[in-house]
Coordinates of C-alpha atoms in Angstrom, one line a residue:
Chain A
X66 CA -20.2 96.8 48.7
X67 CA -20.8 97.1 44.8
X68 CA -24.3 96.2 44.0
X69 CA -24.9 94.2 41.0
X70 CA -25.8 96.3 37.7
X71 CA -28.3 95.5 35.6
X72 CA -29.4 98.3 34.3
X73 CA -26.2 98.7 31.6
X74 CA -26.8 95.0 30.3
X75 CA -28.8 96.2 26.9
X76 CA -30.5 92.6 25.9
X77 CA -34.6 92.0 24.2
X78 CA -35.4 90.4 27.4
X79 CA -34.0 92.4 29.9
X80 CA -37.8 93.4 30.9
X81 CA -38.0 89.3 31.9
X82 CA -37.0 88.9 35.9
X83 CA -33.7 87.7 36.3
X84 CA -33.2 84.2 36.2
X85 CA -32.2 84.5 40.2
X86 CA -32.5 87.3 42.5
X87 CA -31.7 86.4 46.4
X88 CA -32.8 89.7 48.8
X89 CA -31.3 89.4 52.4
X90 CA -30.6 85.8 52.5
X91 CA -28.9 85.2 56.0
X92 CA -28.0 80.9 56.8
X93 CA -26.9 80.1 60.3
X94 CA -25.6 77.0 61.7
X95 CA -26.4 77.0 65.4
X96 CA -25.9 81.0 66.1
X97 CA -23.0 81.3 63.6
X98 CA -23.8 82.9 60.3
X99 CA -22.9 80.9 57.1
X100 CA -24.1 83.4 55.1
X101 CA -25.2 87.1 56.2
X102 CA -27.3 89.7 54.6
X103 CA -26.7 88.6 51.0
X104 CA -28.2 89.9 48.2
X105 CA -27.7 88.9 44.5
X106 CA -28.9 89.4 40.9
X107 CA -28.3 86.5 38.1
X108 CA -28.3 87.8 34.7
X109 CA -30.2 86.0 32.4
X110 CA -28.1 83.6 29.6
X111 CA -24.6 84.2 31.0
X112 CA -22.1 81.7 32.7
X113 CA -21.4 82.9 36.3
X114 CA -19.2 82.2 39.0
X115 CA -19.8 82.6 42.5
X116 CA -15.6 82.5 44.1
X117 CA -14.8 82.7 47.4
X118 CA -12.6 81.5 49.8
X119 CA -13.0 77.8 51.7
X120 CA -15.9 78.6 54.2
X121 CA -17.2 81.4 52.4
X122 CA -20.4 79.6 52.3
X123 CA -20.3 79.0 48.1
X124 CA -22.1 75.4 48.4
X125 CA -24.7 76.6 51.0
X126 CA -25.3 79.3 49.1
X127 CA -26.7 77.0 46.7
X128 CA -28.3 75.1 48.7
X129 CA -29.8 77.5 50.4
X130 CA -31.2 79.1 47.7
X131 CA -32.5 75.4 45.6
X132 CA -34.6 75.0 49.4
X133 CA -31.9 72.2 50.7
X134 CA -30.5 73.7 53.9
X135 CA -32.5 75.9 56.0
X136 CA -32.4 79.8 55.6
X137 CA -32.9 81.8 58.6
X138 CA -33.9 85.1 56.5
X139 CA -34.8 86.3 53.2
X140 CA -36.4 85.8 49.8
X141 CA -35.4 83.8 46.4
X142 CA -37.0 84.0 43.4
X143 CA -36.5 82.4 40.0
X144 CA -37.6 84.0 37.3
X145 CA -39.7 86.2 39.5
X146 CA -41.2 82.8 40.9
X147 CA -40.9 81.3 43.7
X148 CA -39.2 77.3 43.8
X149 CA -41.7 75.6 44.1
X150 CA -43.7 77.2 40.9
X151 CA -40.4 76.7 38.9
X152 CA -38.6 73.7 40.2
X153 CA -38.7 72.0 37.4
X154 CA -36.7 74.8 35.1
X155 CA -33.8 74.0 37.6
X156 CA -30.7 71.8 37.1
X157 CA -28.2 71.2 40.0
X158 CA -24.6 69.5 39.9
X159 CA -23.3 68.7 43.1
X160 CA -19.9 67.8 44.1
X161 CA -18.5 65.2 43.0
X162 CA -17.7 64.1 46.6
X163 CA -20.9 63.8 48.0
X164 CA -22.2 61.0 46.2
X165 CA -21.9 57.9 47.4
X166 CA -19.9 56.1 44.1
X167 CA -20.4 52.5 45.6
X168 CA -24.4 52.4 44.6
X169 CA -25.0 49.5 42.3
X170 CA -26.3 51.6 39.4
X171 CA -25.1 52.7 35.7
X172 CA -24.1 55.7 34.3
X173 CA -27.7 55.5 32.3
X174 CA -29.4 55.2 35.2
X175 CA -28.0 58.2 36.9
X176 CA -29.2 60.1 34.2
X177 CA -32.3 58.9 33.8
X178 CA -32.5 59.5 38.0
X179 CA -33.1 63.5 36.6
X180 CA -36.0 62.9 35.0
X181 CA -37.6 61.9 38.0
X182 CA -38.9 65.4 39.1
X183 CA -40.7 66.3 36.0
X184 CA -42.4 62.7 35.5
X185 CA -45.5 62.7 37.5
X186 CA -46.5 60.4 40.2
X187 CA -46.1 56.4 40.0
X188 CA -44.5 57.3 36.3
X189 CA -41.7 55.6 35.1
X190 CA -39.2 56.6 32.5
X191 CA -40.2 55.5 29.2
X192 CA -38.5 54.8 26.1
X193 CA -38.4 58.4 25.4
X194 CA -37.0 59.4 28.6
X195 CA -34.2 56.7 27.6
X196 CA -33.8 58.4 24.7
X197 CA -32.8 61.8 25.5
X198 CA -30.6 60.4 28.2
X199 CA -28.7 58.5 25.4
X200 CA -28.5 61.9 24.0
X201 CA -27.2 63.6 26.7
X202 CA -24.4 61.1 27.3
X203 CA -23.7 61.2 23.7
X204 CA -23.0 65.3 23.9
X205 CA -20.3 65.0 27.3
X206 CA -18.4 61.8 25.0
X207 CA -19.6 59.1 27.7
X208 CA -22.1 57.3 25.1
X209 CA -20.2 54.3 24.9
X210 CA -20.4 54.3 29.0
X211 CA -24.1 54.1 29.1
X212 CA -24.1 50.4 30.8
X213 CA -20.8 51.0 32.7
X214 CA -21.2 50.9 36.6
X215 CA -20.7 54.0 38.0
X216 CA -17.9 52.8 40.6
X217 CA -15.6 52.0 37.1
X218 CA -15.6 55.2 35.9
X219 CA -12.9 57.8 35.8
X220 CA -13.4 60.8 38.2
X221 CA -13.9 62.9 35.2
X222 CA -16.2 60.5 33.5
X223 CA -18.2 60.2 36.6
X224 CA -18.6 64.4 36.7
X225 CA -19.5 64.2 33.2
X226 CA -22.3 61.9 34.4
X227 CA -23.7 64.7 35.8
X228 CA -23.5 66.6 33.1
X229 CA -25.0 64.6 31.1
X230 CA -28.1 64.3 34.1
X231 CA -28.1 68.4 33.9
X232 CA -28.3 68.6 30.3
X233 CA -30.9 65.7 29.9
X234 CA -33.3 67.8 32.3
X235 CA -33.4 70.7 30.2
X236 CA -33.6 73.3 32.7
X237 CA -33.2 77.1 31.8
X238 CA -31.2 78.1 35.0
X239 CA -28.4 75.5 36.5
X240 CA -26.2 75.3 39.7
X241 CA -23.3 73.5 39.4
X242 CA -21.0 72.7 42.7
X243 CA -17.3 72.8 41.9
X244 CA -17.4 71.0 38.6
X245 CA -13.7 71.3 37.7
X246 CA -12.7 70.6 41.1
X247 CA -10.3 67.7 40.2
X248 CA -11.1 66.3 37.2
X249 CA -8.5 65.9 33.8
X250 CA -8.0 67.8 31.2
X251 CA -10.5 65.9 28.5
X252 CA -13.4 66.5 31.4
X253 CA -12.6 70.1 32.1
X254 CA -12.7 70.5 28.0
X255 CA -16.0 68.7 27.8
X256 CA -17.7 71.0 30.9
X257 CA -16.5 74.2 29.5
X258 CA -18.1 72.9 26.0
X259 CA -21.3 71.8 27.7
X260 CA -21.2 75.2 29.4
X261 CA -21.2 77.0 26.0
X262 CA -23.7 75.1 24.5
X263 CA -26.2 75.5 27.2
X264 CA -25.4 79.8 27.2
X265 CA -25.9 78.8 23.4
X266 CA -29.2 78.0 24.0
X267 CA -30.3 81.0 26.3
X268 CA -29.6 79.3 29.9
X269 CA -28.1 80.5 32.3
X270 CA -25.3 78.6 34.3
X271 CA -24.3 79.5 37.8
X272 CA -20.7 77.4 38.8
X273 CA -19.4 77.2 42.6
X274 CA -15.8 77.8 41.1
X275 CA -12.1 77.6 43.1
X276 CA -9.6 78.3 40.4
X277 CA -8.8 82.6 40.1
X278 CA -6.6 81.4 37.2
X279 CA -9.5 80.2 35.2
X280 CA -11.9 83.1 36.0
X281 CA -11.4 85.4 33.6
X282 CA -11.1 82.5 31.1
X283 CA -14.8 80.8 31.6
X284 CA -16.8 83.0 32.7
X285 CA -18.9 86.5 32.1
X286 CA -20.1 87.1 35.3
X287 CA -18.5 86.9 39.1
X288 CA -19.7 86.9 42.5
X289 CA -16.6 87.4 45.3
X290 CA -18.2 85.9 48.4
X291 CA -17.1 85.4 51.8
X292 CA -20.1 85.1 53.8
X293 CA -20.8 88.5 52.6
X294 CA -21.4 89.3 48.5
X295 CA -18.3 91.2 48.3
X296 CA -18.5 92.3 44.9
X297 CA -20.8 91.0 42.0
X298 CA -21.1 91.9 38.6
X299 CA -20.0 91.4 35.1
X300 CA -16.7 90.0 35.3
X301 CA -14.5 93.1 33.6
X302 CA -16.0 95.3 36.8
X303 CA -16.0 93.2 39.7
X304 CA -12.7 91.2 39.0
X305 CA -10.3 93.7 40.6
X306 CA -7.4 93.3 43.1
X307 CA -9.5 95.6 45.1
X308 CA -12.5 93.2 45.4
X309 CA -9.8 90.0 45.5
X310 CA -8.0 91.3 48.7
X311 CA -10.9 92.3 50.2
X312 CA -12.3 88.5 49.6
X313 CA -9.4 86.8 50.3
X314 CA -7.1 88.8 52.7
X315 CA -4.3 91.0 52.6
X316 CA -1.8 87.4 50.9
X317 CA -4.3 87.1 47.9
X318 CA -3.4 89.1 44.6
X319 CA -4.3 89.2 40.8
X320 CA -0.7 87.7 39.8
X321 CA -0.5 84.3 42.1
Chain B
X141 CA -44.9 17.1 53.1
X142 CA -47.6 16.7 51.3
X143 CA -50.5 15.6 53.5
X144 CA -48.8 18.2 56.0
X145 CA -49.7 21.0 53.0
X146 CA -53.3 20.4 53.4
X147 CA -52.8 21.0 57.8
X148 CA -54.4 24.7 58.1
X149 CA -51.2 25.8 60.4
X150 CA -48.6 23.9 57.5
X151 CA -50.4 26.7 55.1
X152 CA -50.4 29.3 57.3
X153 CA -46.7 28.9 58.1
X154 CA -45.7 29.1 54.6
X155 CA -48.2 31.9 53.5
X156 CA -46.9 34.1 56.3
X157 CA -42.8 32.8 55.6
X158 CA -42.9 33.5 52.2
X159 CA -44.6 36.8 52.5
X160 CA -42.7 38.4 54.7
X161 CA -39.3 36.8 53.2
X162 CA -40.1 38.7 50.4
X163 CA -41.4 42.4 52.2
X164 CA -38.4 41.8 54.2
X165 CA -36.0 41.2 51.4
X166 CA -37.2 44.1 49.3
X167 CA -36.9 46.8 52.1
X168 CA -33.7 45.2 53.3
X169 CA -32.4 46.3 49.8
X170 CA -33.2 50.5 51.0
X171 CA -31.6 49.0 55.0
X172 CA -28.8 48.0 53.4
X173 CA -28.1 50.8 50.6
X174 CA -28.9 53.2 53.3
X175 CA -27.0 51.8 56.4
X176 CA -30.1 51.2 58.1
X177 CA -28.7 47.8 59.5
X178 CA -28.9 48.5 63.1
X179 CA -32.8 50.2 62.3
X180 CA -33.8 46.8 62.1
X181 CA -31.9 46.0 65.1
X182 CA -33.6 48.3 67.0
X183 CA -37.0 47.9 65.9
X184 CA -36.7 44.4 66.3
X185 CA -36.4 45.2 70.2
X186 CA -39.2 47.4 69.8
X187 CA -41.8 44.4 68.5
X188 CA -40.5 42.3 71.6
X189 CA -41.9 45.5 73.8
X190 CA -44.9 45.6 71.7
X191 CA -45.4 42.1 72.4
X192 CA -44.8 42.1 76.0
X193 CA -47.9 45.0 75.9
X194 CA -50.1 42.8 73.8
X195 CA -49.3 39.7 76.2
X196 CA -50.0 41.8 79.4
X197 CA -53.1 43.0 77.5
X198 CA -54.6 39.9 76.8
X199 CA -55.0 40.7 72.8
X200 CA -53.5 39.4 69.6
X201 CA -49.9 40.4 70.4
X202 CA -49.8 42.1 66.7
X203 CA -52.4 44.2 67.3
X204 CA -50.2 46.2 69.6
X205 CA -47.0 45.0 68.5
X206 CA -47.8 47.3 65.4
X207 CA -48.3 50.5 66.3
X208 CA -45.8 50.4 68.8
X209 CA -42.8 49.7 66.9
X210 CA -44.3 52.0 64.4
X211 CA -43.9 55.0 66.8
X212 CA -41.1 54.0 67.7
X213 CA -39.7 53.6 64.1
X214 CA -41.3 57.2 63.6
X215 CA -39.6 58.8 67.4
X216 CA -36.1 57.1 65.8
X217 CA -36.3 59.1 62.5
X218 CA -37.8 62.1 64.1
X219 CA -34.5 62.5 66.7
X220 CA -32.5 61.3 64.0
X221 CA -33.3 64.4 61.6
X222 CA -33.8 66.8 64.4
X223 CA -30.5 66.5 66.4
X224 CA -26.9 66.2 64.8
X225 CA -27.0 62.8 67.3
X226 CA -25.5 60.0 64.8
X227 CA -28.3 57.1 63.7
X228 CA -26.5 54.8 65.9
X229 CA -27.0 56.9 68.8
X230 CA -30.4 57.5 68.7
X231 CA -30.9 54.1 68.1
X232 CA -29.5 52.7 70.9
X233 CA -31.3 54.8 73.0
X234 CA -34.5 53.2 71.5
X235 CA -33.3 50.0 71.3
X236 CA -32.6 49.9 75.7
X237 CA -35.5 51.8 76.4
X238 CA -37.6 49.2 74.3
X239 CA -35.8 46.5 75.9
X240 CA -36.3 47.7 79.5
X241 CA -39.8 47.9 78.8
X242 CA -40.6 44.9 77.8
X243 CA -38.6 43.0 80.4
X244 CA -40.7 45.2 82.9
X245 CA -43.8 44.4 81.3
X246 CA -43.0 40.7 80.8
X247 CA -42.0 40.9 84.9
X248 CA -45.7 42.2 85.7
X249 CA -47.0 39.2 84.1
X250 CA -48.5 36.6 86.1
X251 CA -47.6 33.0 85.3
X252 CA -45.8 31.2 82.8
X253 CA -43.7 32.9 80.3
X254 CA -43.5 30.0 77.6
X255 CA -45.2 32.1 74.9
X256 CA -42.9 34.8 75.4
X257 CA -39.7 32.4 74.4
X258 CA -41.6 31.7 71.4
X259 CA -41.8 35.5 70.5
X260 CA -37.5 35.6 71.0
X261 CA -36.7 32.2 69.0
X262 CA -39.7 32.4 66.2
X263 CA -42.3 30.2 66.2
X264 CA -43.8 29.7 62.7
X265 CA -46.1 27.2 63.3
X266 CA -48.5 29.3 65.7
X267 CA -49.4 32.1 62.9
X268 CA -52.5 32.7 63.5
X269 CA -55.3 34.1 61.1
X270 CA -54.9 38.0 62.5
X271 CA -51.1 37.1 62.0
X272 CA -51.8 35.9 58.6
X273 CA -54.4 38.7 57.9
X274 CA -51.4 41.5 58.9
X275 CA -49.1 40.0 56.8
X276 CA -51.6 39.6 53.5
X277 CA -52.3 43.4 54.1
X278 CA -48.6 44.3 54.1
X279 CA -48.4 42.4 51.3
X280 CA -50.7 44.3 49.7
X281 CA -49.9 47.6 50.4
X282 CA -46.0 46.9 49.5
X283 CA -47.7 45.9 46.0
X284 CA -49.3 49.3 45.5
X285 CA -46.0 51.3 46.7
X286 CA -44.3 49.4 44.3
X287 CA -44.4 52.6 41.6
X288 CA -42.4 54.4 43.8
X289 CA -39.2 51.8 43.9
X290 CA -37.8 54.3 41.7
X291 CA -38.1 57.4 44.1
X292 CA -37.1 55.5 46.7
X293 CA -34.0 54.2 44.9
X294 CA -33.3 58.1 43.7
X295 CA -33.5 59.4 47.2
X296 CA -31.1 56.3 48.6
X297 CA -28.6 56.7 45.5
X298 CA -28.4 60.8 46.1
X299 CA -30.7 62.3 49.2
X300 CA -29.2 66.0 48.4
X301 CA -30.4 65.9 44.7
X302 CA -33.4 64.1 45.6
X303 CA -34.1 67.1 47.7
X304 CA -32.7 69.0 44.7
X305 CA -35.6 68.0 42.4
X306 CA -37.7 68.7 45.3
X307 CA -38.7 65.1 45.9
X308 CA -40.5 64.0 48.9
X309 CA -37.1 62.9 50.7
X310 CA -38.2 63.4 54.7
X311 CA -41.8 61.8 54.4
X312 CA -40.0 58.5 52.3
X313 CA -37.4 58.3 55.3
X314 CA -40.6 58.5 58.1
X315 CA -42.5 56.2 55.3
X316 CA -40.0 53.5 55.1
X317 CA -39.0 53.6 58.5
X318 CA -42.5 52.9 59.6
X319 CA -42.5 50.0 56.9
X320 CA -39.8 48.2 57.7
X321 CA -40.9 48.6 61.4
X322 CA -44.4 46.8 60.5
X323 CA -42.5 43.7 58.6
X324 CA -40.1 43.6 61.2
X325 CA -43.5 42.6 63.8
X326 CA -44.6 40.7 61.4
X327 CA -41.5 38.4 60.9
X328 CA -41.4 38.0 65.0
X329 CA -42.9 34.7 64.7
X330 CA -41.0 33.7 61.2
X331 CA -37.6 34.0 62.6
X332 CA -38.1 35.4 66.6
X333 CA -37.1 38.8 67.4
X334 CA -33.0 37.9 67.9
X335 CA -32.7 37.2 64.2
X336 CA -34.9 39.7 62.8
X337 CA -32.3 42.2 61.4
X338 CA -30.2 39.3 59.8
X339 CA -33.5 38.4 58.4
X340 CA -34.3 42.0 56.6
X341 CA -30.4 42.6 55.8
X342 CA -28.7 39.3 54.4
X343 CA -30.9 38.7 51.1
X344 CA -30.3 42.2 50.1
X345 CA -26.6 41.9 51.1
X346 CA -26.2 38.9 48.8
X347 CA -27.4 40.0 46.0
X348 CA -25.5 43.6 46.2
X349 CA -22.3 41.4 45.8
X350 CA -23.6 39.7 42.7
X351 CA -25.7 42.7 41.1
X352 CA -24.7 45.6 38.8
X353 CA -27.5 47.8 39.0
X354 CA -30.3 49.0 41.8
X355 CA -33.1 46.9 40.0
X356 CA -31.1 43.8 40.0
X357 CA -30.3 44.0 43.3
X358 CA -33.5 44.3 44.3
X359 CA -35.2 41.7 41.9
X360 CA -32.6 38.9 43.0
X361 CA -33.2 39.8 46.9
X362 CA -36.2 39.5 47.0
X363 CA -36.2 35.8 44.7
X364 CA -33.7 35.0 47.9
X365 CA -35.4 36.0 50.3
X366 CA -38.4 34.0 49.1
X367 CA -36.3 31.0 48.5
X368 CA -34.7 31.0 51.4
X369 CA -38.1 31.1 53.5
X370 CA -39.5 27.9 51.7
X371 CA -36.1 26.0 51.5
X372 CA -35.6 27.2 55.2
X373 CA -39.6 26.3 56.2
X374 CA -39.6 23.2 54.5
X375 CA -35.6 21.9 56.0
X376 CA -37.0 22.6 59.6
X377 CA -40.4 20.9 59.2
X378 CA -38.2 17.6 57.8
X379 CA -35.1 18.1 60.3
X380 CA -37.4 18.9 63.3
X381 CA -35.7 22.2 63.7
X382 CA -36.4 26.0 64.9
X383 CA -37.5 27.3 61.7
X384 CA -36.0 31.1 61.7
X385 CA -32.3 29.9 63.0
X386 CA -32.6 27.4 59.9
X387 CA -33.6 29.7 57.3
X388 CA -31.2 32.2 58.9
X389 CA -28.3 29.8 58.1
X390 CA -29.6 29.2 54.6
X391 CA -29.1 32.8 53.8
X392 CA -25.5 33.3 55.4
X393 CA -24.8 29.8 53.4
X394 CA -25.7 31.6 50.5
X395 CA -24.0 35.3 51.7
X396 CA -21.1 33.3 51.6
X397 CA -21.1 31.3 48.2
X398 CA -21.9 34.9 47.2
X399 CA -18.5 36.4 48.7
X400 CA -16.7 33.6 46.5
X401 CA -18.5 34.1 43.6
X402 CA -18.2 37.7 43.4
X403 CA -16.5 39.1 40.4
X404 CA -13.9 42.2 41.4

């Protein structure tokens, strides 16, 4: 296994504990391991992908680390913190596909819905809350889609929804599940662009990502995974046909 | 009507009708976003069981009736997110065992079993002032949860970002459980334990078929549900008939002119 590097990444802030940084983390499902023994490094400010094949455990990694599914094993820090102490610095994305598109709300709402975990208590959102999630549909091209019911919008426009809900919670460190899974080509534009802006501003963007076409392309930093970390590392080191067959099988090579 | 409003049981009636139309209405809007439909079902069966205890006890029947469908609304949700058993599983189990129970403890009673028909079909004209009192304080403590409408909407829309931004999602699921369990006793006289869950489900269903957003929805169900109660009340007390079965049809009147209406 090639252990993540960080000691070759010269940056002002490299003192500052990495954004994430999982030790042993083992996830079972009845007996069967979803994910065993893995151990990962986040460097701070870049946009990383965690590939794999299907049933590698890529979502539950994710959730396993933001507190949503059980771990049997191991530790997670943010920042050096643990989730609970830094929750709030934390945007997630989920998959498209596991939200339920039929709720009666608008694409406002949704976003507003993020704000949620930093307002207090019995607090509402308020006109400033409204605000900045005007903004944040305005930045992903969807201001115009504010009022629209979610159930009418494109399954592009309804990721970008998301986006827009990630970007309005200002977080320094988000997940994203499978963001380009499906979506056009004016969507896929506007994610990579929302991407760039957010590494833009010093955060750092982990993306549950399918496509090895694209890899190279989006990202500077890649975790192979197959219930195992495989490889991880800046991108130039850990995207190899090496690490790819040994992630995918013997059929999966750098040219397909 | 109006020398009837100024009969202490008239005013009880319609105290307790509108009250709970309106509890009901506004937790049917999380039953029916959250497929909770048969919930309702089941706790329904667990009031009638609660009852039965209360009757063979000899005390206010809502004294027990409460905290027994409460556990039982609590042992539902507890199975339900400790087992990969579906909701409609555990459910049923609940819902027979509740049922079983309270035929048995009906059976042990001695005598006549008139007041226990009243329990099945509704009977709003015996509220009594504990029954009243229950619902008041229901009414009240709905009022302070109000604030957390929006939580509870969050968590219904999206339960895995919910749990995402870290809020409270497993104690709102025991928490609303064990509410809609309490209205659900407390509408047992309203509209009788067989048309409870139509009672908690249809207001909200006709207003998600004519409401855009969450807050709508909610807003307009719980006007129905309201409506429906006095319209329903005030029909039965004129047309001499069961009270619950006639607000019952009021709402599916409307459910309907709602299907029609509907745009899309």
């Amino acid at each position: 296994m090639i252990r993540p590097t960080t000691s070759d990444q010269f940056s002002p802030i490299s003192l500052r504990p990495a954004p994430l940084e999982v030790r042993d983390l083992t996830v079972a499902y009845r007996e069967k391991p979803v994910l065993w023994d893995v151990d990962l490094v986040i460097p701070e400010g870049q946009l990383c992908a965690i590939v794999g094949p299907n049933g590698a455990g890529k979502s539950t990694l994710l959730k396993a680390v933001l507190g949503m599914v059980p771990r049997a094993s191991g530790t997670v820090q943010f920042f050096g913190q643990p989730l609970q102490a830094v929750r709030r610095h934390i945007g997630y994305v989920p998959q498209r596909s596991s939200v339920d598109w039929d709720f009666p709300t608008n694409a406002l709402d949704v976003v507003l819905m993020g704000l949620y975990g930093r307002l207090g208590w019995f607090r509402r959102p308020g006109r400033a809350e409204r605000e900045e999630a005007m903004r944040a549909l305005e930045q992903v091209g969807l201001a115009a889609f504010a009022q629209r019911q979610i159930a009418q919008l494109s399954g592009g426009q309804q990721q970008r929804v998301f986006l827009a809900r990630a970007l309005a919670q200002n977080s320094d460190l988000y997940f994203m599940d499978e963001p380009f899974a499906g979506v056009d080509a004016v969507t896929e534009e506007a994610i990579l662009q929302v991407m760039h802006e957010l590494k833009g501003r010093g955060k750092t963007v982990v993306v549950v990502h399918h496509d090895l076409e694209t890899v190279r392309d989006y990202f500077d930093h890649l975790t192979l995974l197959n219930v195992q970390v495989i490889a991880s590392g800046p991108l130039e080191q850990t995207f190899t046909a090496e690490n790819l067959k040994a992630t995918y099988g013997e059929r999966m090579s750098l040219g397909r | 009507m109006l020398e009837a409003l100024q009969l202490p049981f008239i005013q009880r009636a319609l105290i307790a009708g509108v009250l709970v139309g309106a509890i009901a209405s506004y937790l049917g809007v999380f039953i029916v976003q959250r497929r909770l439909s048969f919930l309702g079902d089941g706790l329904a069966h667990a009031a009638f069981a609660g009852v039965a205890l209360g009757l063979l006890l000899g005390t206010q029947p809502v004294y027990v009736a409460v905290p027994f469908a409460v556990a039982v609304a609590l042992a539902i949700t507890w199975v339900r997110e400790r087992t990969s058993l579906g909701e409609d599983t555990t459910i049923g189990v609940f819902f027979a065992f509740s049922v079983a129970l309270g035929v048995l403890l009906m059976s042990m009673r001695q005598g006549y079993t008139a007041d226990a028909l009243s329990y099945i079909f509704g009977s709003i004209l015996t509220v009594t002032w504990p029954d009243l009192w229950a619902v008041v304080l229901l009414g009240v403590l709905m009022f302070l949860l109000l604030p957390l409408w929006g939580r509870w909407a969050y968590a219904t829309f999206e339960r895995e970002l919910a749990l995402a931004d870290r809020l409270p999602v497993l104690r709102q699921d025991y928490l609303l459980a064990a509410l809609i369990a309490v209205v659900t006793v407390m509408s047992v006289k309203v509209v009788g334990i067989v048309l409870i869950a139509a009672f908690l489900v249809i207001p909200a269903a006709t207003s998600r078929m004519l409401s855009p957003t969450f807050a709508r929805m909610t807003l307009w169900a719980v006007l129905i549900g309201v409506m429906t109660s006095l319209l329903g009340l005030f029909l039965s007390y004129y047309l001499d008939t069961p009270s619950g079965a006639t607000i019952v049809l009021i709402q599916v009147a409307l459910f309907l002119l709602a299907l029609l209406l509907r745009q899309k």
